[in-house]
Amino acid sequence: MIYLDSAATTLQKPPQVSRAMAWAAGRLASPGRGGHPAAMAAAETAFACRSAAAALFQAPDPERVVFTSNATHALNIAIRTLVRPGSTVLISGFEHNAVTRTLASIPGVRVRVARGSLFQPDTFLQEWRDHLSGVDAAICNHVSNVFGYILPVAEAAGMCRQQGVPFILDASQSAGCLPVSMEALGAAFIAMPGHKGLYGPQGTGLLLCGMDGEPIITGGTGSLSAQAEMPDFLPDRLEAGTHNMPGIAGLLEGIRFVQRMGTERILSHEVQLARRLAEGLDRIPGVEVFARPGLPHQAGVVSFRTGGLDVEELGDRLGRAGFAVRAGLHCAPVAHETVGTLESGTVRVSFSAFNQPREAEQFVMAVRRMVQRPAGSKSQ
């Protein structure tokens, strides 16, 4: 199988990740739940992971790095801290359902959408500026999970700071391949998964907190056990229950891998593959590729569709041919509304540090065969 679905989860991991998880499963107990060696080792591993994340993302201190089960969990904490019934919220036109469904679940929330045109950041920033006045919070996707579009989040966050609007960044597709600086952005919260560009295991995520958050899950923390309320300090306030120590140990090794490789090197590798793929697909008659020459403002994600084949059918055929891709709406209907692909959806190809140029070339050849020879036809 040629794995091209890293925007969903990176399947190929550094070998240190699985080794760390296996080690943790037999060696680490629960941090903060005892003074014995297994509990202390767990506390040391958890702190090492917080420290590595704080350094990579320029968070104020490790205690402001909160462990979550995924980016959706992290976004729920961030959104429910800032957004109340009746609030007005500004979002980009490329948000994931992790944002839009959470907002829809809060009664009376009014949502403004700054769309702009795909790969044209100036048009987005103009709409962001036009809609920002009077909102209670703003949420922006750093990289579209559908189109790989790198949004101008530094400028958007700067506008929020000028108007005193709390800013939430969804770094689900950028953490690990783009510079993400909490210090520079001045964000209230930055949410990210552990299982994508950080090369950690599923079931891990991080919330970087520029402010104190409101817990959405309450319970034991190993601290202040005599009081009925959750602790008023981070990270304990937002980390009820037993930690996923095998996951945290694996995530630590994933972050260390990113630190050794460097985000600039990882992004350059992924963009080169995306460029090769987009140029090859663009030469196939009937294929519409959502990319620009040279791929400005685009990460290692490429979406496309064909006039003759339903995207779900094409994705299924590619899967049977040995290519792991995703087809459909990718949990982001707002992004498809913005670009005009809501009715058709797209086939999405997404790369990681472990993909090779020949895999992009083989994929292009497979698409060419399928488009030129529809399902059910026989070669002569």
CSV table of C-alpha atoms in Angstrom, one decimal:
chain,number,residue,atom,x,y,z
A,1,MET,CA,0.0,0.0,0.0
A,2,ILE,CA,1.1,3.5,-0.8
A,3,TYR,CA,-0.1,5.7,2.0
A,4,LEU,CA,-1.3,9.1,1.0
A,5,ASP,CA,-3.7,10.1,3.7
A,6,SER,CA,-1.5,11.8,6.3
A,7,ALA,CA,-4.0,14.7,6.7
A,8,ALA,CA,-6.2,12.2,8.5
A,9,THR,CA,-3.4,10.5,10.4
A,10,THR,CA,0.3,9.8,9.7
A,11,LEU,CA,0.5,6.0,9.5
A,12,GLN,CA,4.2,5.8,9.0
A,13,LYS,CA,5.9,6.8,12.3
A,14,PRO,CA,9.5,7.0,13.5
A,15,PRO,CA,10.4,3.7,15.0
A,16,GLN,CA,11.1,5.4,18.3
A,17,VAL,CA,7.4,6.1,18.7
A,18,SER,CA,6.2,2.5,18.9
A,19,ARG,CA,9.2,1.5,21.0
A,20,ALA,CA,8.4,4.3,23.5
A,21,MET,CA,4.8,3.2,23.7
A,22,ALA,CA,5.7,-0.4,24.4
A,23,TRP,CA,8.2,0.7,27.0
A,24,ALA,CA,5.6,3.0,28.7
A,25,ALA,CA,2.9,0.3,28.7
A,26,GLY,CA,5.1,-1.8,31.1
A,27,ARG,CA,7.0,0.8,33.0
A,28,LEU,CA,4.8,3.9,33.6
A,29,ALA,CA,2.0,4.3,36.0
A,30,SER,CA,-0.1,7.4,36.5
A,31,PRO,CA,1.6,10.8,37.1
A,32,GLY,CA,0.6,12.5,40.3
A,33,ARG,CA,-0.9,9.3,41.7
A,34,GLY,CA,1.9,8.2,43.9
A,35,GLY,CA,5.5,8.6,44.9
A,36,HIS,CA,6.7,5.2,43.8
A,37,PRO,CA,9.1,4.8,40.9
A,38,ALA,CA,6.6,4.0,38.2
A,39,ALA,CA,4.5,7.0,39.1
A,40,MET,CA,7.5,9.3,39.3
A,41,ALA,CA,8.8,8.0,35.9
A,42,ALA,CA,5.4,8.8,34.4
A,43,ALA,CA,5.5,12.3,35.8
A,44,GLU,CA,9.0,12.8,34.3
A,45,THR,CA,7.9,11.6,30.9
A,46,ALA,CA,4.7,13.8,30.9
A,47,PHE,CA,6.8,16.8,31.8
A,48,ALA,CA,9.4,16.0,29.2
A,49,CYS,CA,6.6,15.9,26.6
A,50,ARG,CA,5.1,19.2,27.8
A,51,SER,CA,8.6,20.8,27.7
A,52,ALA,CA,9.3,19.6,24.2
A,53,ALA,CA,6.0,20.9,23.0
A,54,ALA,CA,6.5,24.2,24.7
A,55,ALA,CA,9.9,24.6,23.1
A,56,LEU,CA,8.7,23.7,19.6
A,57,PHE,CA,5.6,26.0,19.7
A,58,GLN,CA,7.1,28.7,21.9
A,59,ALA,CA,4.5,28.4,24.7
A,60,PRO,CA,5.1,30.4,27.8
A,61,ASP,CA,5.9,27.4,30.0
A,62,PRO,CA,5.3,23.6,30.0
A,63,GLU,CA,2.4,23.9,32.4
A,64,ARG,CA,0.4,25.7,29.7
A,65,VAL,CA,0.7,22.6,27.5
A,66,VAL,CA,-2.4,20.5,28.2
A,67,PHE,CA,-2.8,16.9,27.1
A,68,THR,CA,-6.1,16.1,25.2
A,69,SER,CA,-7.3,13.0,23.4
A,70,ASN,CA,-7.2,14.8,20.0
A,71,ALA,CA,-7.6,18.2,18.4
A,72,THR,CA,-11.4,18.0,18.6
A,73,HIS,CA,-11.2,17.6,22.3
A,74,ALA,CA,-8.7,20.6,22.5
A,75,LEU,CA,-10.9,22.8,20.3
A,76,ASN,CA,-14.0,22.0,22.5
A,77,ILE,CA,-12.2,23.2,25.6
A,78,ALA,CA,-11.0,26.4,23.8
A,79,ILE,CA,-14.3,27.2,22.2
A,80,ARG,CA,-16.4,26.5,25.3
A,81,THR,CA,-14.1,28.7,27.4
A,82,LEU,CA,-14.6,31.7,25.1
A,83,VAL,CA,-18.0,31.2,23.5
A,84,ARG,CA,-21.2,31.6,25.5
A,85,PRO,CA,-24.9,31.3,24.3
A,86,GLY,CA,-25.6,34.4,22.1
A,87,SER,CA,-21.9,35.1,21.3
A,88,THR,CA,-20.8,36.2,17.9
A,89,VAL,CA,-17.8,34.3,16.5
A,90,LEU,CA,-15.7,34.9,13.4
A,91,ILE,CA,-14.3,31.9,11.6
A,92,SER,CA,-12.5,31.3,8.3
A,93,GLY,CA,-14.2,29.7,5.3
A,94,PHE,CA,-12.0,26.6,5.7
A,95,GLU,CA,-12.9,25.3,9.1
A,96,HIS,CA,-13.4,21.7,10.1
A,97,ASN,CA,-16.5,20.3,11.7
A,98,ALA,CA,-14.5,20.2,15.0
A,99,VAL,CA,-15.1,23.9,15.0
A,100,THR,CA,-18.4,24.4,13.2
A,101,ARG,CA,-20.3,21.6,15.0
A,102,THR,CA,-19.0,22.7,18.4
A,103,LEU,CA,-20.2,26.3,17.7
A,104,ALA,CA,-23.6,24.9,16.4
A,105,SER,CA,-24.0,23.1,19.8
A,106,ILE,CA,-24.0,26.3,21.8
A,107,PRO,CA,-27.4,28.0,21.7
A,108,GLY,CA,-27.8,31.3,19.9
A,109,VAL,CA,-24.3,31.6,18.6
A,110,ARG,CA,-24.0,33.9,15.6
A,111,VAL,CA,-21.2,32.8,13.2
A,112,ARG,CA,-19.6,35.2,10.7
A,113,VAL,CA,-17.5,33.5,7.9
A,114,ALA,CA,-14.5,35.1,6.3
A,115,ARG,CA,-14.1,33.2,3.1
A,116,GLY,CA,-11.9,34.8,0.5
A,117,SER,CA,-10.7,32.9,-2.6
A,118,LEU,CA,-8.6,29.8,-2.5
A,119,PHE,CA,-4.8,30.5,-2.4
A,120,GLN,CA,-5.5,34.2,-2.4
A,121,PRO,CA,-4.7,35.4,1.2
A,122,ASP,CA,-5.4,39.1,0.5
A,123,THR,CA,-9.0,38.4,-0.2
A,124,PHE,CA,-9.3,36.4,3.0
A,125,LEU,CA,-7.7,39.1,5.1
A,126,GLN,CA,-10.0,41.7,3.6
A,127,GLU,CA,-13.1,39.7,4.7
A,128,TRP,CA,-11.5,38.9,8.1
A,129,ARG,CA,-11.0,42.6,8.6
A,130,ASP,CA,-14.5,43.5,7.5
A,131,HIS,CA,-16.2,40.9,9.8
A,132,LEU,CA,-14.0,41.3,12.9
A,133,SER,CA,-15.6,44.2,14.6
A,134,GLY,CA,-17.9,43.3,17.5
A,135,VAL,CA,-17.1,39.6,17.7
A,136,ASP,CA,-16.5,37.8,21.0
A,137,ALA,CA,-13.9,35.3,19.6
A,138,ALA,CA,-12.2,34.4,16.3
A,139,ILE,CA,-11.1,31.0,15.1
A,140,CYS,CA,-8.9,30.3,12.2
A,141,ASN,CA,-7.6,27.1,10.5
A,142,HIS,CA,-3.9,27.4,9.9
A,143,VAL,CA,-3.9,24.9,6.9
A,144,SER,CA,-7.1,23.7,5.2
A,145,ASN,CA,-7.3,19.9,5.6
A,146,VAL,CA,-9.1,19.7,2.2
A,147,PHE,CA,-7.0,21.9,0.0
A,148,GLY,CA,-3.7,22.4,1.9
A,149,TYR,CA,-4.2,26.2,1.7
A,150,ILE,CA,-1.9,28.0,4.2
A,151,LEU,CA,-4.0,30.8,5.6
A,152,PRO,CA,-2.3,34.1,6.7
A,153,VAL,CA,-2.8,33.4,10.4
A,154,ALA,CA,-0.1,35.8,11.6
A,155,GLU,CA,-1.9,38.8,10.0
A,156,ALA,CA,-5.3,37.5,11.2
A,157,ALA,CA,-4.1,37.1,14.7
A,158,GLY,CA,-2.5,40.6,14.6
A,159,MET,CA,-5.9,42.1,13.7
A,160,CYS,CA,-7.4,40.3,16.6
A,161,ARG,CA,-4.8,41.6,19.0
A,162,GLN,CA,-5.5,45.2,17.8
A,163,GLN,CA,-9.2,44.9,18.5
A,164,GLY,CA,-8.9,42.8,21.7
A,165,VAL,CA,-10.6,39.7,20.2
A,166,PRO,CA,-9.4,36.3,21.7
A,167,PHE,CA,-7.9,34.2,18.9
A,168,ILE,CA,-8.0,30.4,18.6
A,169,LEU,CA,-5.8,28.7,16.1
A,170,ASP,CA,-6.6,25.2,14.7
A,171,ALA,CA,-3.1,23.9,14.0
A,172,SER,CA,-4.3,20.4,13.1
A,173,GLN,CA,-2.6,20.4,9.7
A,174,SER,CA,0.3,22.8,10.4
A,175,ALA,CA,1.8,21.5,13.7
A,176,GLY,CA,5.0,19.7,12.7
A,177,CYS,CA,5.4,21.1,9.2
A,178,LEU,CA,5.0,24.9,9.7
A,179,PRO,CA,6.4,27.3,12.4
A,180,VAL,CA,3.7,27.7,15.0
A,181,SER,CA,4.6,30.3,17.7
A,182,MET,CA,2.2,30.9,20.5
A,183,GLU,CA,4.4,33.9,21.6
A,184,ALA,CA,4.3,35.5,18.2
A,185,LEU,CA,0.6,34.9,17.6
A,186,GLY,CA,-0.6,36.0,21.0
A,187,ALA,CA,-3.3,33.3,20.7
A,188,ALA,CA,-5.7,32.5,23.5
A,189,PHE,CA,-5.5,28.9,22.5
A,190,ILE,CA,-3.8,26.7,19.9
A,191,ALA,CA,-5.2,23.2,19.4
A,192,MET,CA,-3.5,20.3,17.6
A,193,PRO,CA,-3.6,16.5,17.3
A,194,GLY,CA,-0.7,14.3,18.2
A,195,HIS,CA,-1.3,11.8,15.4
A,196,LYS,CA,-0.8,13.9,12.3
A,197,GLY,CA,2.3,16.1,11.7
A,198,LEU,CA,3.7,15.4,15.2
A,199,TYR,CA,3.9,11.6,14.3
A,200,GLY,CA,2.5,10.5,17.6
A,201,PRO,CA,-0.1,7.8,18.2
A,202,GLN,CA,-3.9,8.2,17.8
A,203,GLY,CA,-5.7,9.3,20.9
A,204,THR,CA,-3.2,12.1,21.7
A,205,GLY,CA,-3.6,15.9,21.3
A,206,LEU,CA,-2.4,19.2,22.8
A,207,LEU,CA,-4.0,22.4,23.8
A,208,LEU,CA,-1.6,25.4,24.2
A,209,CYS,CA,-3.2,27.8,26.7
A,210,GLY,CA,-2.5,31.5,26.6
A,211,MET,CA,-5.3,31.9,29.1
A,212,ASP,CA,-6.9,29.7,31.7
A,213,GLY,CA,-9.5,27.3,30.2
A,214,GLU,CA,-12.8,26.0,31.5
A,215,PRO,CA,-12.9,22.2,32.0
A,216,ILE,CA,-15.4,20.2,29.9
A,217,ILE,CA,-14.5,17.0,31.8
A,218,THR,CA,-14.2,17.0,35.6
A,219,GLY,CA,-12.8,14.4,38.0
A,220,GLY,CA,-9.7,13.3,39.7
A,221,THR,CA,-6.4,15.1,39.0
A,222,GLY,CA,-4.1,13.8,41.7
A,223,SER,CA,-4.0,17.3,43.2
A,224,LEU,CA,-6.2,19.1,45.8
A,225,SER,CA,-8.2,15.9,46.2
A,226,ALA,CA,-10.0,17.3,49.3
A,227,GLN,CA,-11.8,20.1,47.4
A,228,ALA,CA,-15.0,19.6,45.4
A,229,GLU,CA,-14.0,21.9,42.6
A,230,MET,CA,-11.4,21.3,39.9
A,231,PRO,CA,-8.0,22.9,40.6
A,232,ASP,CA,-7.6,26.5,39.5
A,233,PHE,CA,-4.2,26.0,37.9
A,234,LEU,CA,-2.9,24.4,34.7
A,235,PRO,CA,-2.5,21.8,33.5
A,236,ASP,CA,-4.5,20.0,36.3
A,237,ARG,CA,-7.6,22.1,35.7
A,238,LEU,CA,-8.1,20.7,32.2
A,239,GLU,CA,-6.7,17.1,32.7
A,240,ALA,CA,-9.2,15.1,34.7
A,241,GLY,CA,-8.7,11.4,34.8
A,242,THR,CA,-5.9,9.0,34.1
A,243,HIS,CA,-3.4,10.1,31.5
A,244,ASN,CA,-2.7,8.1,28.3
A,245,MET,CA,1.0,7.5,29.2
A,246,PRO,CA,1.8,5.1,26.3
A,247,GLY,CA,0.4,7.8,24.0
A,248,ILE,CA,2.2,10.6,25.7
A,249,ALA,CA,5.5,8.7,25.6
A,250,GLY,CA,5.0,8.0,21.9
A,251,LEU,CA,4.0,11.7,21.3
A,252,LEU,CA,7.2,12.8,23.0
A,253,GLU,CA,9.3,10.8,20.5
A,254,GLY,CA,7.2,12.1,17.6
A,255,ILE,CA,7.9,15.7,18.7
A,256,ARG,CA,11.6,14.9,19.1
A,257,PHE,CA,11.6,13.5,15.5
A,258,VAL,CA,10.1,16.8,14.2
A,259,GLN,CA,12.7,18.8,16.2
A,260,ARG,CA,15.5,16.8,14.7
A,261,MET,CA,14.1,17.1,11.1
A,262,GLY,CA,13.0,20.7,11.4
A,263,THR,CA,9.7,22.0,10.2
A,264,GLU,CA,11.3,23.8,7.3
A,265,ARG,CA,12.8,20.6,5.9
A,266,ILE,CA,9.6,18.6,6.4
A,267,LEU,CA,7.5,21.2,4.7
A,268,SER,CA,9.9,21.5,1.8
A,269,HIS,CA,9.8,17.8,1.3
A,270,GLU,CA,6.0,17.6,1.3
A,271,VAL,CA,5.6,20.6,-0.9
A,272,GLN,CA,7.9,19.2,-3.5
A,273,LEU,CA,5.9,16.0,-3.6
A,274,ALA,CA,2.6,18.0,-3.8
A,275,ARG,CA,4.0,20.0,-6.7
A,276,ARG,CA,5.1,16.9,-8.6
A,277,LEU,CA,1.6,15.4,-8.0
A,278,ALA,CA,-0.3,18.5,-9.0
A,279,GLU,CA,1.7,19.0,-12.2
A,280,GLY,CA,1.2,15.4,-13.2
A,281,LEU,CA,-2.6,15.4,-12.5
A,282,ASP,CA,-3.0,18.7,-14.3
A,283,ARG,CA,-1.8,17.1,-17.5
A,284,ILE,CA,-4.6,14.5,-17.4
A,285,PRO,CA,-7.6,15.6,-19.5
A,286,GLY,CA,-10.8,15.9,-17.4
A,287,VAL,CA,-9.0,16.2,-14.1
A,288,GLU,CA,-9.5,19.5,-12.1
A,289,VAL,CA,-6.7,20.1,-9.7
A,290,PHE,CA,-7.1,22.5,-6.8
A,291,ALA,CA,-3.5,23.9,-6.8
A,292,ARG,CA,-1.7,26.9,-8.3
A,293,PRO,CA,1.5,26.8,-10.4
A,294,GLY,CA,4.4,26.6,-7.9
A,295,LEU,CA,1.9,26.0,-5.1
A,296,PRO,CA,2.2,29.3,-3.3
A,297,HIS,CA,0.4,29.2,0.1
A,298,GLN,CA,-0.1,25.5,-0.2
A,299,ALA,CA,1.2,22.7,2.1
A,300,GLY,CA,1.6,19.0,1.2
A,301,VAL,CA,-2.1,18.4,0.5
A,302,VAL,CA,-3.7,18.3,-2.9
A,303,SER,CA,-7.4,17.9,-3.8
A,304,PHE,CA,-8.8,17.1,-7.2
A,305,ARG,CA,-11.9,15.8,-9.0
A,306,THR,CA,-12.8,14.5,-12.4
A,307,GLY,CA,-15.6,15.2,-14.7
A,308,GLY,CA,-16.3,11.6,-15.5
A,309,LEU,CA,-15.9,9.8,-12.2
A,310,ASP,CA,-17.6,10.3,-8.9
A,311,VAL,CA,-15.0,11.1,-6.3
A,312,GLU,CA,-16.1,8.3,-3.9
A,313,GLU,CA,-16.0,5.8,-6.8
A,314,LEU,CA,-12.5,7.0,-7.8
A,315,GLY,CA,-11.3,6.9,-4.2
A,316,ASP,CA,-12.6,3.3,-3.9
A,317,ARG,CA,-10.9,2.2,-7.1
A,318,LEU,CA,-7.6,3.8,-6.0
A,319,GLY,CA,-7.9,2.0,-2.7
A,320,ARG,CA,-8.3,-1.3,-4.4
A,321,ALA,CA,-5.3,-0.4,-6.6
A,322,GLY,CA,-3.2,0.0,-3.4
A,323,PHE,CA,-3.4,3.8,-2.8
A,324,ALA,CA,-4.7,5.1,0.5
A,325,VAL,CA,-6.4,8.4,-0.1
A,326,ARG,CA,-9.6,10.0,1.1
A,327,ALA,CA,-12.6,11.0,-1.0
A,328,GLY,CA,-15.7,13.1,-0.1
A,329,LEU,CA,-16.1,16.2,2.0
A,330,HIS,CA,-13.3,15.4,4.6
A,331,CYS,CA,-15.4,16.6,7.5
A,332,ALA,CA,-15.1,20.2,6.2
A,333,PRO,CA,-18.3,21.2,4.3
A,334,VAL,CA,-17.6,24.9,5.0
A,335,ALA,CA,-14.3,24.6,3.0
A,336,HIS,CA,-16.2,23.0,0.1
A,337,GLU,CA,-18.8,25.7,0.2
A,338,THR,CA,-16.1,28.3,0.0
A,339,VAL,CA,-14.4,26.7,-3.1
A,340,GLY,CA,-17.6,25.5,-4.8
A,341,THR,CA,-17.0,21.7,-4.4
A,342,LEU,CA,-19.8,20.9,-1.9
A,343,GLU,CA,-21.9,18.9,-4.4
A,344,SER,CA,-19.0,16.8,-5.8
A,345,GLY,CA,-16.4,16.7,-2.9
A,346,THR,CA,-12.8,15.9,-3.9
A,347,VAL,CA,-10.2,13.2,-3.8
A,348,ARG,CA,-7.5,14.3,-1.3
A,349,VAL,CA,-3.9,13.3,-1.4
A,350,SER,CA,-1.7,14.2,1.6
A,351,PHE,CA,1.9,13.6,2.2
A,352,SER,CA,4.2,13.1,5.1
A,353,ALA,CA,8.0,13.1,5.7
A,354,PHE,CA,8.0,9.4,4.8
A,355,ASN,CA,6.6,9.6,1.3
A,356,GLN,CA,8.9,9.4,-1.8
A,357,PRO,CA,8.7,11.0,-5.3
A,358,ARG,CA,8.1,7.7,-7.0
A,359,GLU,CA,4.9,7.3,-5.0
A,360,ALA,CA,3.5,10.5,-6.4
A,361,GLU,CA,4.5,9.4,-9.9
A,362,GLN,CA,2.8,6.0,-9.4
A,363,PHE,CA,-0.3,7.7,-8.2
A,364,VAL,CA,-0.5,10.0,-11.2
A,365,MET,CA,-0.2,7.0,-13.5
A,366,ALA,CA,-2.9,5.2,-11.7
A,367,VAL,CA,-5.3,8.1,-12.0
A,368,ARG,CA,-4.5,8.5,-15.7
A,369,ARG,CA,-5.4,4.8,-16.3
A,370,MET,CA,-8.7,5.1,-14.4
A,371,VAL,CA,-9.8,8.3,-16.0
A,372,GLN,CA,-9.0,7.2,-19.5
A,373,ARG,CA,-10.4,3.8,-19.0
A,374,PRO,CA,-13.7,3.9,-17.0
A,375,ALA,CA,-14.7,1.2,-14.7
A,376,GLY,CA,-16.1,-1.9,-16.5
A,377,SER,CA,-14.3,-1.2,-19.8
A,378,LYS,CA,-11.9,-3.8,-21.3
A,379,SER,CA,-8.6,-3.1,-22.8
A,380,GLN,CA,-8.2,-4.0,-26.4
